[in-house]
mmCIF file of C-alpha atoms in Angstrom:
data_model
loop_
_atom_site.group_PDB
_atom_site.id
_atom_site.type_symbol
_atom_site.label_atom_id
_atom_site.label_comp_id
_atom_site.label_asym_id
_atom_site.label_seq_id
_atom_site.Cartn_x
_atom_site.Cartn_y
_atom_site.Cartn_z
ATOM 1 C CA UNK A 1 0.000 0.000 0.000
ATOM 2 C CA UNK A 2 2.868 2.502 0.766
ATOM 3 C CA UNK A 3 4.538 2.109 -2.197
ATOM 4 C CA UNK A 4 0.780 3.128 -4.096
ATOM 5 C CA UNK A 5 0.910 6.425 -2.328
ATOM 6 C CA UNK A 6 4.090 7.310 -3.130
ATOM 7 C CA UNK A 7 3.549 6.233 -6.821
ATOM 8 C CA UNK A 8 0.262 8.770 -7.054
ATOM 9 C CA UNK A 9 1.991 11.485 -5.175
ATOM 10 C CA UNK A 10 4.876 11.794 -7.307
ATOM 11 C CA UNK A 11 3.279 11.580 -10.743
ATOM 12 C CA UNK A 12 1.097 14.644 -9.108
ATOM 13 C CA UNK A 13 3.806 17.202 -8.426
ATOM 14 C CA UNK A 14 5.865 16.185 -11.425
ATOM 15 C CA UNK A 15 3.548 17.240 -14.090
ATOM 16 C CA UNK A 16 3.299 20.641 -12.544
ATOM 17 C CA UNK A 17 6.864 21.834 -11.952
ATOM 18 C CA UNK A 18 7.611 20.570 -15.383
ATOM 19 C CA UNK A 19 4.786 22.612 -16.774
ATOM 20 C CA UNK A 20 5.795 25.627 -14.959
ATOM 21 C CA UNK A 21 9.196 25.526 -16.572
ATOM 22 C CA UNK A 22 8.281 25.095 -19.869
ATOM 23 C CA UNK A 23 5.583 28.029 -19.813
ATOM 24 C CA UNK A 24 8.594 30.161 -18.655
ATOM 25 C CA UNK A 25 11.055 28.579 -21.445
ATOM 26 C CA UNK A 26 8.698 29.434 -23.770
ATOM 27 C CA UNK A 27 8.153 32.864 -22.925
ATOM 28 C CA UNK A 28 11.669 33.104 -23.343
ATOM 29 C CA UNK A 29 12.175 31.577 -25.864
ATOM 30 C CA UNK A 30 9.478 33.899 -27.710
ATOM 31 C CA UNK A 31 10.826 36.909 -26.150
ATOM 32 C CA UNK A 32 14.466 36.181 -27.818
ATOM 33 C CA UNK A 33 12.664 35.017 -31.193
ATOM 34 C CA UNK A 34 10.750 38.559 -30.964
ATOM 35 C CA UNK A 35 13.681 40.435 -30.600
ATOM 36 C CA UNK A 36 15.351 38.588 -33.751
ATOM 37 C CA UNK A 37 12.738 39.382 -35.807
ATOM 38 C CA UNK A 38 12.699 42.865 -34.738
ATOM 39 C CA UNK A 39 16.583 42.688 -34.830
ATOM 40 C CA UNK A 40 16.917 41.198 -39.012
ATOM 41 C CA UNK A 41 13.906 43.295 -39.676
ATOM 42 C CA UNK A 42 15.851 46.231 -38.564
ATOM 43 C CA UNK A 43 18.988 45.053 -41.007
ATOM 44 C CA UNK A 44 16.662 44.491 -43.735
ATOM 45 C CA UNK A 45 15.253 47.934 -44.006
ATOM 46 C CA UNK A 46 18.742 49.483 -42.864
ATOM 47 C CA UNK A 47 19.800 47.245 -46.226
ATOM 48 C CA UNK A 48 17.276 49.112 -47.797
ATOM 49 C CA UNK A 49 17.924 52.352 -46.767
ATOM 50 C CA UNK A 50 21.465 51.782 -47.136
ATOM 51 C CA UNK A 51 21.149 51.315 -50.969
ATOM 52 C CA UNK A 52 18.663 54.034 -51.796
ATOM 53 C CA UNK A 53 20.356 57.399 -52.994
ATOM 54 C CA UNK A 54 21.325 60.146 -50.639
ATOM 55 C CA UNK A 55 18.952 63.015 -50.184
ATOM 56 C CA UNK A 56 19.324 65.754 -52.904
ATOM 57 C CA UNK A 57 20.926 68.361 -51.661
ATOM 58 C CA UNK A 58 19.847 71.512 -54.404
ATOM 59 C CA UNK A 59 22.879 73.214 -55.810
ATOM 60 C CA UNK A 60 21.736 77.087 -56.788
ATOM 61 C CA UNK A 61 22.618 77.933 -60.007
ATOM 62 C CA UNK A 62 21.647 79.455 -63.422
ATOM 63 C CA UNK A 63 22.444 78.964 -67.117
ATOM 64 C CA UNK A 64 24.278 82.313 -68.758
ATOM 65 C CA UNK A 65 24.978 81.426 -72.065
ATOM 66 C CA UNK A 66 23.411 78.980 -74.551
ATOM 67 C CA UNK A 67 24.727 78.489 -77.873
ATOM 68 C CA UNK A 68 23.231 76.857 -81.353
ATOM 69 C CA UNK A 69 19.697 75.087 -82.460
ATOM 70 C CA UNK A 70 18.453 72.512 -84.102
ATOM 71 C CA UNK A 71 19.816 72.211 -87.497
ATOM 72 C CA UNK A 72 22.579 71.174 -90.883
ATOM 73 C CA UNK A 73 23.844 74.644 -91.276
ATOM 74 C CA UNK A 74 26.879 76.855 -89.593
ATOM 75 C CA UNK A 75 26.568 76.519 -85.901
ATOM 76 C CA UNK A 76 23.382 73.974 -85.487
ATOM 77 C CA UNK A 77 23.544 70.604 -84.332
ATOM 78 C CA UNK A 78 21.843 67.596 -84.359
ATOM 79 C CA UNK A 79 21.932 65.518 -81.199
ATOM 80 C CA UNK A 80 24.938 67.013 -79.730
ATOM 81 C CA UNK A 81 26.529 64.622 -77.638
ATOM 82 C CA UNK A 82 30.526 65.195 -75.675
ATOM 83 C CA UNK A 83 32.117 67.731 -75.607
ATOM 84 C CA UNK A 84 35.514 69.821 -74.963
ATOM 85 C CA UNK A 85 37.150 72.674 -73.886
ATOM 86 C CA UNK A 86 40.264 74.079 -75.861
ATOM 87 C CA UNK A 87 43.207 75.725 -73.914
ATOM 88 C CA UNK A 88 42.152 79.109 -75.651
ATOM 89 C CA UNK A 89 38.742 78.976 -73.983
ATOM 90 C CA UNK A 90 37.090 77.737 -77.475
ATOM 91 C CA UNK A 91 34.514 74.809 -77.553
ATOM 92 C CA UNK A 92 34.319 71.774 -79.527
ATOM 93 C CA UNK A 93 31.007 68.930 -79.442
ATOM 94 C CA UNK A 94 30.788 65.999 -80.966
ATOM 95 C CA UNK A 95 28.005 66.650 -83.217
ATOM 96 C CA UNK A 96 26.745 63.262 -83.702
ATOM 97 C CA UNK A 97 23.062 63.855 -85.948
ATOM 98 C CA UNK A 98 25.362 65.425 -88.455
ATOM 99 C CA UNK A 99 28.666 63.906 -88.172
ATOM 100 C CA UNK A 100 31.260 66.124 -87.393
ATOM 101 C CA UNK A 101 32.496 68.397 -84.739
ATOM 102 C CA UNK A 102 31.698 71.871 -83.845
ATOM 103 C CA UNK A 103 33.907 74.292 -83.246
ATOM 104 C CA UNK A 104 32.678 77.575 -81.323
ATOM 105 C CA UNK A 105 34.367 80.870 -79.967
ATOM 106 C CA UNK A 106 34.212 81.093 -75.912
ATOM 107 C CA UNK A 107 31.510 83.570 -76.590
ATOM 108 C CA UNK A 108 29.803 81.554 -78.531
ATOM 109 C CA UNK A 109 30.381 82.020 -82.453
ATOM 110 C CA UNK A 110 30.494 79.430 -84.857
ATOM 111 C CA UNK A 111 34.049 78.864 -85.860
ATOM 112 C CA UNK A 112 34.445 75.976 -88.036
ATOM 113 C CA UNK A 113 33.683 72.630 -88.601
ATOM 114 C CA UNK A 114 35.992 69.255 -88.854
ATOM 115 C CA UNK A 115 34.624 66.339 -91.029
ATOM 116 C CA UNK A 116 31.701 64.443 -92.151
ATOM 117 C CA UNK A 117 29.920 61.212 -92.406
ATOM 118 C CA UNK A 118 31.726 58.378 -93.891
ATOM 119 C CA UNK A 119 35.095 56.048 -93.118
ATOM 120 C CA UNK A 120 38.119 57.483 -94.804
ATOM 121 C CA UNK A 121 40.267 59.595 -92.616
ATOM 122 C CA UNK A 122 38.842 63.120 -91.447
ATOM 123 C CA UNK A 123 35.584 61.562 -91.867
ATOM 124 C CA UNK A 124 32.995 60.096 -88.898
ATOM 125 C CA UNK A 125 30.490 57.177 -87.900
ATOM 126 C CA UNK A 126 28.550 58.731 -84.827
ATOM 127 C CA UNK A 127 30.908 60.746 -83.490
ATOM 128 C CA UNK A 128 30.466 60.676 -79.682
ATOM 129 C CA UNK A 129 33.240 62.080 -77.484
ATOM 130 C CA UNK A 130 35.729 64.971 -78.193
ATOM 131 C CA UNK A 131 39.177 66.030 -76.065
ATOM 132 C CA UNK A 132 41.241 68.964 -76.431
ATOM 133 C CA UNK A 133 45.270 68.702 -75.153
ATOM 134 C CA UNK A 134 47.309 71.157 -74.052
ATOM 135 C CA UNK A 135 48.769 71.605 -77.575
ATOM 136 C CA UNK A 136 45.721 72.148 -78.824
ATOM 137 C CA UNK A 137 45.097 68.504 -80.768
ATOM 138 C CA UNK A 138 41.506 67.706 -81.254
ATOM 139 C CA UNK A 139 40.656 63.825 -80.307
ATOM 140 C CA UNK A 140 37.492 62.314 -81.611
ATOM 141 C CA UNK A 141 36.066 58.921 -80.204
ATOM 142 C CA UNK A 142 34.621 57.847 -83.849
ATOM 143 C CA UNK A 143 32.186 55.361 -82.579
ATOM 144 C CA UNK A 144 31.041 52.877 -85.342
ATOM 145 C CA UNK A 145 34.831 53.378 -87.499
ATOM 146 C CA UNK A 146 36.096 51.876 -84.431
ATOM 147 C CA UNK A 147 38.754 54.366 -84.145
ATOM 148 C CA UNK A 148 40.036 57.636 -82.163
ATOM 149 C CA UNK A 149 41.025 60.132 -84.580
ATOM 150 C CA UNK A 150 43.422 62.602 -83.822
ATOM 151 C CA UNK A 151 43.377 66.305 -85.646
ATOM 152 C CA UNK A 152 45.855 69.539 -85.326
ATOM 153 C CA UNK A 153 44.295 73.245 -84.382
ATOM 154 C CA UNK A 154 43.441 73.810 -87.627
ATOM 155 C CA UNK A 155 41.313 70.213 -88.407
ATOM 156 C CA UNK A 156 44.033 68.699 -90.216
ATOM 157 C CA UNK A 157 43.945 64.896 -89.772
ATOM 158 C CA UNK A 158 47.299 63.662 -87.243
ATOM 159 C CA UNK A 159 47.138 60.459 -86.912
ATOM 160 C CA UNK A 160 44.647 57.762 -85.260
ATOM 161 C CA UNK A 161 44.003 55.028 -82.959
ATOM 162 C CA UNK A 162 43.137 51.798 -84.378
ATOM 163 C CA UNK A 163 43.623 48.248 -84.223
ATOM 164 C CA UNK A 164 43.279 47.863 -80.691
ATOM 165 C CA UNK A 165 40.532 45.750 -80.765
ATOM 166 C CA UNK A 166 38.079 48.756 -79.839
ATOM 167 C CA UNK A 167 34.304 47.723 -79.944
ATOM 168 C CA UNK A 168 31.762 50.838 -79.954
ATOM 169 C CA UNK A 169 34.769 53.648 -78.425
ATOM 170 C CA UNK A 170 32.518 56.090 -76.944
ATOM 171 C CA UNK A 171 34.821 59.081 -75.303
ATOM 172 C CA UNK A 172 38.202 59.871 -74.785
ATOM 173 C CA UNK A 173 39.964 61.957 -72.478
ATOM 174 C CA UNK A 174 43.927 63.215 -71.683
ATOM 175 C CA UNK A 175 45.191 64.170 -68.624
ATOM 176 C CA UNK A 176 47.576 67.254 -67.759
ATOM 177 C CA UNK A 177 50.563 65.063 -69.598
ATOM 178 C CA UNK A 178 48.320 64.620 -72.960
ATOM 179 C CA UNK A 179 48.462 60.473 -72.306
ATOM 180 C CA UNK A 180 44.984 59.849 -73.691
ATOM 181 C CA UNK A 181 42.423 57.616 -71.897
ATOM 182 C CA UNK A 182 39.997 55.730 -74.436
ATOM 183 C CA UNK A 183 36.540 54.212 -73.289
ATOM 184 C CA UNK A 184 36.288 51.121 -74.914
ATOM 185 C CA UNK A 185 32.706 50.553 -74.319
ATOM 186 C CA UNK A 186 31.749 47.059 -75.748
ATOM 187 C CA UNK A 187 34.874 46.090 -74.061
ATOM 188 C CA UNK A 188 34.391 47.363 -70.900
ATOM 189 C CA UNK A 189 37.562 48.468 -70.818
ATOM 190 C CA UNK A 190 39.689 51.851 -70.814
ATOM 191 C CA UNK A 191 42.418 51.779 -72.486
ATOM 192 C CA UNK A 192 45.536 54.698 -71.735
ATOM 193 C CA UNK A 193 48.309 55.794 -74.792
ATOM 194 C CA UNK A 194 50.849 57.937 -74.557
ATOM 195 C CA UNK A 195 50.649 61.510 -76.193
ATOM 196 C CA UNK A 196 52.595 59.826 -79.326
ATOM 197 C CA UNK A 197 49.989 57.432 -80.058
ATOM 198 C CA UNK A 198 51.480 54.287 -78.085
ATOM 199 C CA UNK A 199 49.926 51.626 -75.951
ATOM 200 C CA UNK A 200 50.826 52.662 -72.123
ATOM 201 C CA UNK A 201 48.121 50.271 -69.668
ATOM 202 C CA UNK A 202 44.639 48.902 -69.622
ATOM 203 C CA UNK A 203 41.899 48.875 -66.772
ATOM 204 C CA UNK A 204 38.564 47.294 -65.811
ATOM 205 C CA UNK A 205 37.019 44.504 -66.988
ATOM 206 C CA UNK A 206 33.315 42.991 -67.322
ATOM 207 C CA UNK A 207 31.646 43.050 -64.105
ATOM 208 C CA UNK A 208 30.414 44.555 -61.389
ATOM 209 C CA UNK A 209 32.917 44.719 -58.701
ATOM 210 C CA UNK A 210 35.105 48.344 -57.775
ATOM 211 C CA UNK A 211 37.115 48.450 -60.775
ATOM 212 C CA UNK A 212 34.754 46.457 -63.165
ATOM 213 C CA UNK A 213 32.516 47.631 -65.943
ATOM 214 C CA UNK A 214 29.027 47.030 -67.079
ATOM 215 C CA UNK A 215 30.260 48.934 -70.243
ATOM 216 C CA UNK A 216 32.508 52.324 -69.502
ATOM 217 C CA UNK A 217 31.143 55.718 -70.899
ATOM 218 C CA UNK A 218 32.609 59.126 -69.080
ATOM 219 C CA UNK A 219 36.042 59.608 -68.334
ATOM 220 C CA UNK A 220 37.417 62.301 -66.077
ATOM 221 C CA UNK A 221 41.096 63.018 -65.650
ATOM 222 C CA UNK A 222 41.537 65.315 -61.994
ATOM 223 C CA UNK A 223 44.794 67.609 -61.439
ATOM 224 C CA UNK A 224 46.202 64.670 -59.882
ATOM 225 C CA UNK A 225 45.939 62.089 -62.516
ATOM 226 C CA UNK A 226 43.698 60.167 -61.098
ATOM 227 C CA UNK A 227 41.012 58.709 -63.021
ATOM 228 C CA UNK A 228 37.097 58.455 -62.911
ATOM 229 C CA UNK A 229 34.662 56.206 -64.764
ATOM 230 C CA UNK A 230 30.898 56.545 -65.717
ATOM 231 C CA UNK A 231 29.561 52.533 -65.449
ATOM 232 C CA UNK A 232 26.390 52.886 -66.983
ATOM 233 C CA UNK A 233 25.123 48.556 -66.726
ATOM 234 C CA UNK A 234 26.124 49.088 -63.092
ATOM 235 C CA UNK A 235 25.167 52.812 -62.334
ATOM 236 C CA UNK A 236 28.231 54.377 -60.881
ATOM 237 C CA UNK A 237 31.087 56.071 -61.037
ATOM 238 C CA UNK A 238 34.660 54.054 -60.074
ATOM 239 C CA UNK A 239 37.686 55.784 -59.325
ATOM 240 C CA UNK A 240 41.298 54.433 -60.340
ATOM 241 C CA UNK A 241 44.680 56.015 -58.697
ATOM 242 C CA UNK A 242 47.056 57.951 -61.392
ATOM 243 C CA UNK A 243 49.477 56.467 -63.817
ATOM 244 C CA UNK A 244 51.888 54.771 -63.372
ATOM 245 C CA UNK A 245 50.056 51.765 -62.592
ATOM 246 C CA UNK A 246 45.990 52.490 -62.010
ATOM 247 C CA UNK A 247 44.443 50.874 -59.472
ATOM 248 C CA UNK A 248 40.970 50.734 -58.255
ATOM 249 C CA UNK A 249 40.467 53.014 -55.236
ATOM 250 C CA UNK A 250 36.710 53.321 -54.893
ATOM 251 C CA UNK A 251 33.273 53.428 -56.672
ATOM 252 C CA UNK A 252 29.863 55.012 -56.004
ATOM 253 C CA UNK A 253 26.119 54.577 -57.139
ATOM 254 C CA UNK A 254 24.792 57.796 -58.614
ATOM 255 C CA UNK A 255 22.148 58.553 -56.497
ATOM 256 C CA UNK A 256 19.766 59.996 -59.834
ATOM 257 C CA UNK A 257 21.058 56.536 -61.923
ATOM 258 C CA UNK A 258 19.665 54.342 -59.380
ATOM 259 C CA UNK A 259 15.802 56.074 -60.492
ATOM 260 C CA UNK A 260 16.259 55.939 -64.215
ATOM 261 C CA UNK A 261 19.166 54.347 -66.052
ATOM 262 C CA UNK A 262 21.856 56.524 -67.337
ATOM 263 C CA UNK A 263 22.138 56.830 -70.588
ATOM 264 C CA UNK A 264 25.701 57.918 -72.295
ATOM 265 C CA UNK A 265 26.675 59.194 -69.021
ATOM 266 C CA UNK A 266 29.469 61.947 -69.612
ATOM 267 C CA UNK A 267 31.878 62.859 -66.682
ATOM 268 C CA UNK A 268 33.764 66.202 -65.852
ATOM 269 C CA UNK A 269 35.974 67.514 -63.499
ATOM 270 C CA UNK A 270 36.666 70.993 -62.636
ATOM 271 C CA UNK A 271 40.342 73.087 -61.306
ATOM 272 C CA UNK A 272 38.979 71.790 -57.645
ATOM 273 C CA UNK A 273 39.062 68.200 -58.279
ATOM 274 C CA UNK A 274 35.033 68.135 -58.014
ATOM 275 C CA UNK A 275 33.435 65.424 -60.204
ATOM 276 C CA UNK A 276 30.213 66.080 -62.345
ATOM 277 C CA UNK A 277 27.993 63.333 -63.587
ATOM 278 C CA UNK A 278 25.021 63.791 -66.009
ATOM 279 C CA UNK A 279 22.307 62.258 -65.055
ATOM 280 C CA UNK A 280 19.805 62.825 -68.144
ATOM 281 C CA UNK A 281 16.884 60.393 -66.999
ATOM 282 C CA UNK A 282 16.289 62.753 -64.381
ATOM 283 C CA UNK A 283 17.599 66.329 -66.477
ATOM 284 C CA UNK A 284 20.405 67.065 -63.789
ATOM 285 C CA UNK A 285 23.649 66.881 -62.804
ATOM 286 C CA UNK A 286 25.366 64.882 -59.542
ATOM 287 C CA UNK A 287 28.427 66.667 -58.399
ATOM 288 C CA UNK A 288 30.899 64.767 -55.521
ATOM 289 C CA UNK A 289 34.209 65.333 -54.199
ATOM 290 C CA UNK A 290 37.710 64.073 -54.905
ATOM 291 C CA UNK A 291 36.476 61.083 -53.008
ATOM 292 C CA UNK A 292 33.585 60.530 -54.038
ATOM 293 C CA UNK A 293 31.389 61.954 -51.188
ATOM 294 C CA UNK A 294 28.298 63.667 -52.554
ATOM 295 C CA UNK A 295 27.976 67.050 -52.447
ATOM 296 C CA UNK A 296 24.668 67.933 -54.313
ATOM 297 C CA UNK A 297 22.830 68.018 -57.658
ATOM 298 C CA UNK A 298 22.201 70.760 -60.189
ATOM 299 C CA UNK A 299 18.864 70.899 -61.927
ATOM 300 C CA UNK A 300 17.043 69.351 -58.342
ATOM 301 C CA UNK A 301 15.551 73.230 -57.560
ATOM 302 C CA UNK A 302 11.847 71.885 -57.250
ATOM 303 C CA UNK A 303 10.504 74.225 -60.733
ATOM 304 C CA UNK A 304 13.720 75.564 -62.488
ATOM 305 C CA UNK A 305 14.898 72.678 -64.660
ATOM 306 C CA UNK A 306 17.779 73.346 -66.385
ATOM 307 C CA UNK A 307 18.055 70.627 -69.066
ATOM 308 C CA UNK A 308 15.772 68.595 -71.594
ATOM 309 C CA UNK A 309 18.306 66.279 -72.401
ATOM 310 C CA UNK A 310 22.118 66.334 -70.950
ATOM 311 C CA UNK A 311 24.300 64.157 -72.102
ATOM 312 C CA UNK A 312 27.713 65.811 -72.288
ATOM 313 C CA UNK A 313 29.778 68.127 -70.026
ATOM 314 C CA UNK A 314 33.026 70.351 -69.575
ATOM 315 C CA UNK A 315 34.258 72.423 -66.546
ATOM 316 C CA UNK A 316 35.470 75.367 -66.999
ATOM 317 C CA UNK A 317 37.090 78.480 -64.418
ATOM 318 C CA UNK A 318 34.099 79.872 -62.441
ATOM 319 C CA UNK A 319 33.555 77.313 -61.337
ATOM 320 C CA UNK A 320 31.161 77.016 -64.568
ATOM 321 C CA UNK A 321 29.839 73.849 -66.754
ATOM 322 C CA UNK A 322 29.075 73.950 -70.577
ATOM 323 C CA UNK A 323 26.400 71.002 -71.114
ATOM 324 C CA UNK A 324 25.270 69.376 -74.339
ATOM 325 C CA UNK A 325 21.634 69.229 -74.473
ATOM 326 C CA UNK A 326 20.492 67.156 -76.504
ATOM 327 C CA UNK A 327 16.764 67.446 -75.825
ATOM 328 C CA UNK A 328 17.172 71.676 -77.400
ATOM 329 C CA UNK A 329 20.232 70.897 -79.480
ATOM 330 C CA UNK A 330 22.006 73.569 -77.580
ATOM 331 C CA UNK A 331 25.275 74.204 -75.923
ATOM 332 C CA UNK A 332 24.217 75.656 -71.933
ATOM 333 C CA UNK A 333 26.369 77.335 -69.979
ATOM 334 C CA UNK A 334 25.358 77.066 -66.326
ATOM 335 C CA UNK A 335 27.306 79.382 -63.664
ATOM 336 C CA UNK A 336 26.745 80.859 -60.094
ATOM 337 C CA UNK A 337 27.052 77.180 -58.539
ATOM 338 C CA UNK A 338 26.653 77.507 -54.535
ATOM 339 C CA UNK A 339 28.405 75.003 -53.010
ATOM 340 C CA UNK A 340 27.009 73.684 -49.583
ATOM 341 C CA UNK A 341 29.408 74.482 -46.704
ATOM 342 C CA UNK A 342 31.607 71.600 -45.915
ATOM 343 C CA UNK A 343 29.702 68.988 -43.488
#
């Protein structure tokens, strides 16, 4: 009999310490699986937040000169796409519609012009980027001739870059030694010669890591020789260290790119090392530091757009930007730029 009592007490307290725990387990347990909800859902958006673009910061300004309209004759364009600007102040754009390029006074007169359409030297296929070097040579990327052609002051054909296995060369640029930086764009590549036409180094590849390409479209040279990249496939710019021997140093996603893809994204740089990118889905212009930190956006004043259509760009002293619209097939100078105060 004693051993019966013992048997029905103990099955009787058992049950209810056990259940006591497990109510208090659980409450834990839900507790900690609460707060790692709330924890990842917190990461998540944070992801989120972290990848959306920067808040526009407006950048006063207004345009001051516009040159040209739509047009065949002396001084209209068609589709004007990159452009340059000479040591003497003048301009020259890539006038793509009616391929050739444009050559205009710094106050805005019609010069001259240098070729036409075709494939025999002097002559262009879509014409899309223009340089100007410190001697005054004129470099055309000549798109669908799969060449860079070079020309003297007075629109003499040089010489040319060819049979470097360039696919679709968009732009060109030189930096302050005249080495010239080519933007092989079906090759996502950019390819660097020396002022004398010769092979010097090659950067980027397909991809979409810092230092890869999507395709390659702007190229900006700063006072220091180091170089920026428009990546239109991936939307940013990347930013490579200074000959000798380029590296990749950093990239950023163009806050406007992210909201409509860029399309023929141009790049410029002005005498403070800032860096402009066109943004043309969105009619403005994204301007960071020598870094790449972002510093604000021309065109973002909330009813005073500047642009229909920009595509290309050039600094000059001011600090001042001449833009290639291609929306009004004009030339738009665009001055007065306030700066935010350093944060």
């Amino acid at each position: 009999m004693p051993p019966k009592k013992k048997a029905t007490k103990k099955p009787a307290k058992k049950p209810k310490a056990p259940a006591r725990r497990s109510r208090k387990r659980s409450g834990r347990a839900g507790l900690v699986a609460l707060a790692v909800i709330a924890v990842l859902a917190l990461g998540v958006v944070g992801g989120v937040l972290a990848l959306r673009p920067a808040k526009v910061i407006a950048i006063p300004c207004d345009i001051q000169q516009a040159i040209g309209s739509q047009g065949a004759g002396p001084g209209l364009m068609d589709n004007p796409r990159g452009l340059a600007v000479a040591p003497d102040g003048s301009l020259y754009v890539a006038d793509l519609g009616n391929s050739r390029i444009l050559h205009f006074a710094a106050d805005g007169k019609a010069l001259d012009s240098i070729g036409k359409k075709g494939d025999k030297p002097g002559q262009f296929n879509e014409p899309s980027g223009v340089a100007v070097d410190s001697q005054g040579r004129v470099l055309v990327a000549d798109t669908w001739n799969g060449r860079i052609q070079v020309f003297n002051a007075k629109g003499q054909v040089e010489g040319e870059l060819k049979n470097f296995s360039f696919y679709s060369p968009r732009n060109v640029a030189v930096d302050k030694s005249d080495n010239i930086y080519v933007a092989d764009t079906g090759n996502s590549k950019i390819k660097i010669f020396s002022r004398d036409l010769q092979p010097l180094k090659e950067i980027g590849e397909l991809g979409s890591g810092t230092g890869r390409f999507r395709e390659v479209f702007g190229i900006a040279i700063n006072s220091k020789g180091e170089i920026f990249a428009a990546d239109p496939g991936n939307r940013k710019i990347h930013k490579f260290s200074p000959l000798p021997d380029p590296k990749p140093v950093a990239d950023v996603k163009v806050g406007g790119w992210q909201r409509g893809g860029p399309f023929w994204p141009h790049l410029a740089v002005d005498s403070s090392d800032r860096v402009y990118a066109v943004d043309n889905a969105n009619r403005q212009v994204w301007v960071y530091d020598s870094s790449l930190r972002y510093l604000g956006t021309l065109g973002a004043v909330p009813g005073h757009e500047l642009f229909a259509n920009p595509i290309g760009i050039a600094a000059v002293g001011g600090p001042a930007l001449w833009v290639a619209d291609a929306g009004k097939s004009q030339l738009v100078k665009v001055g007065g730029l306030l700066f935010p105060a350093a944060r």
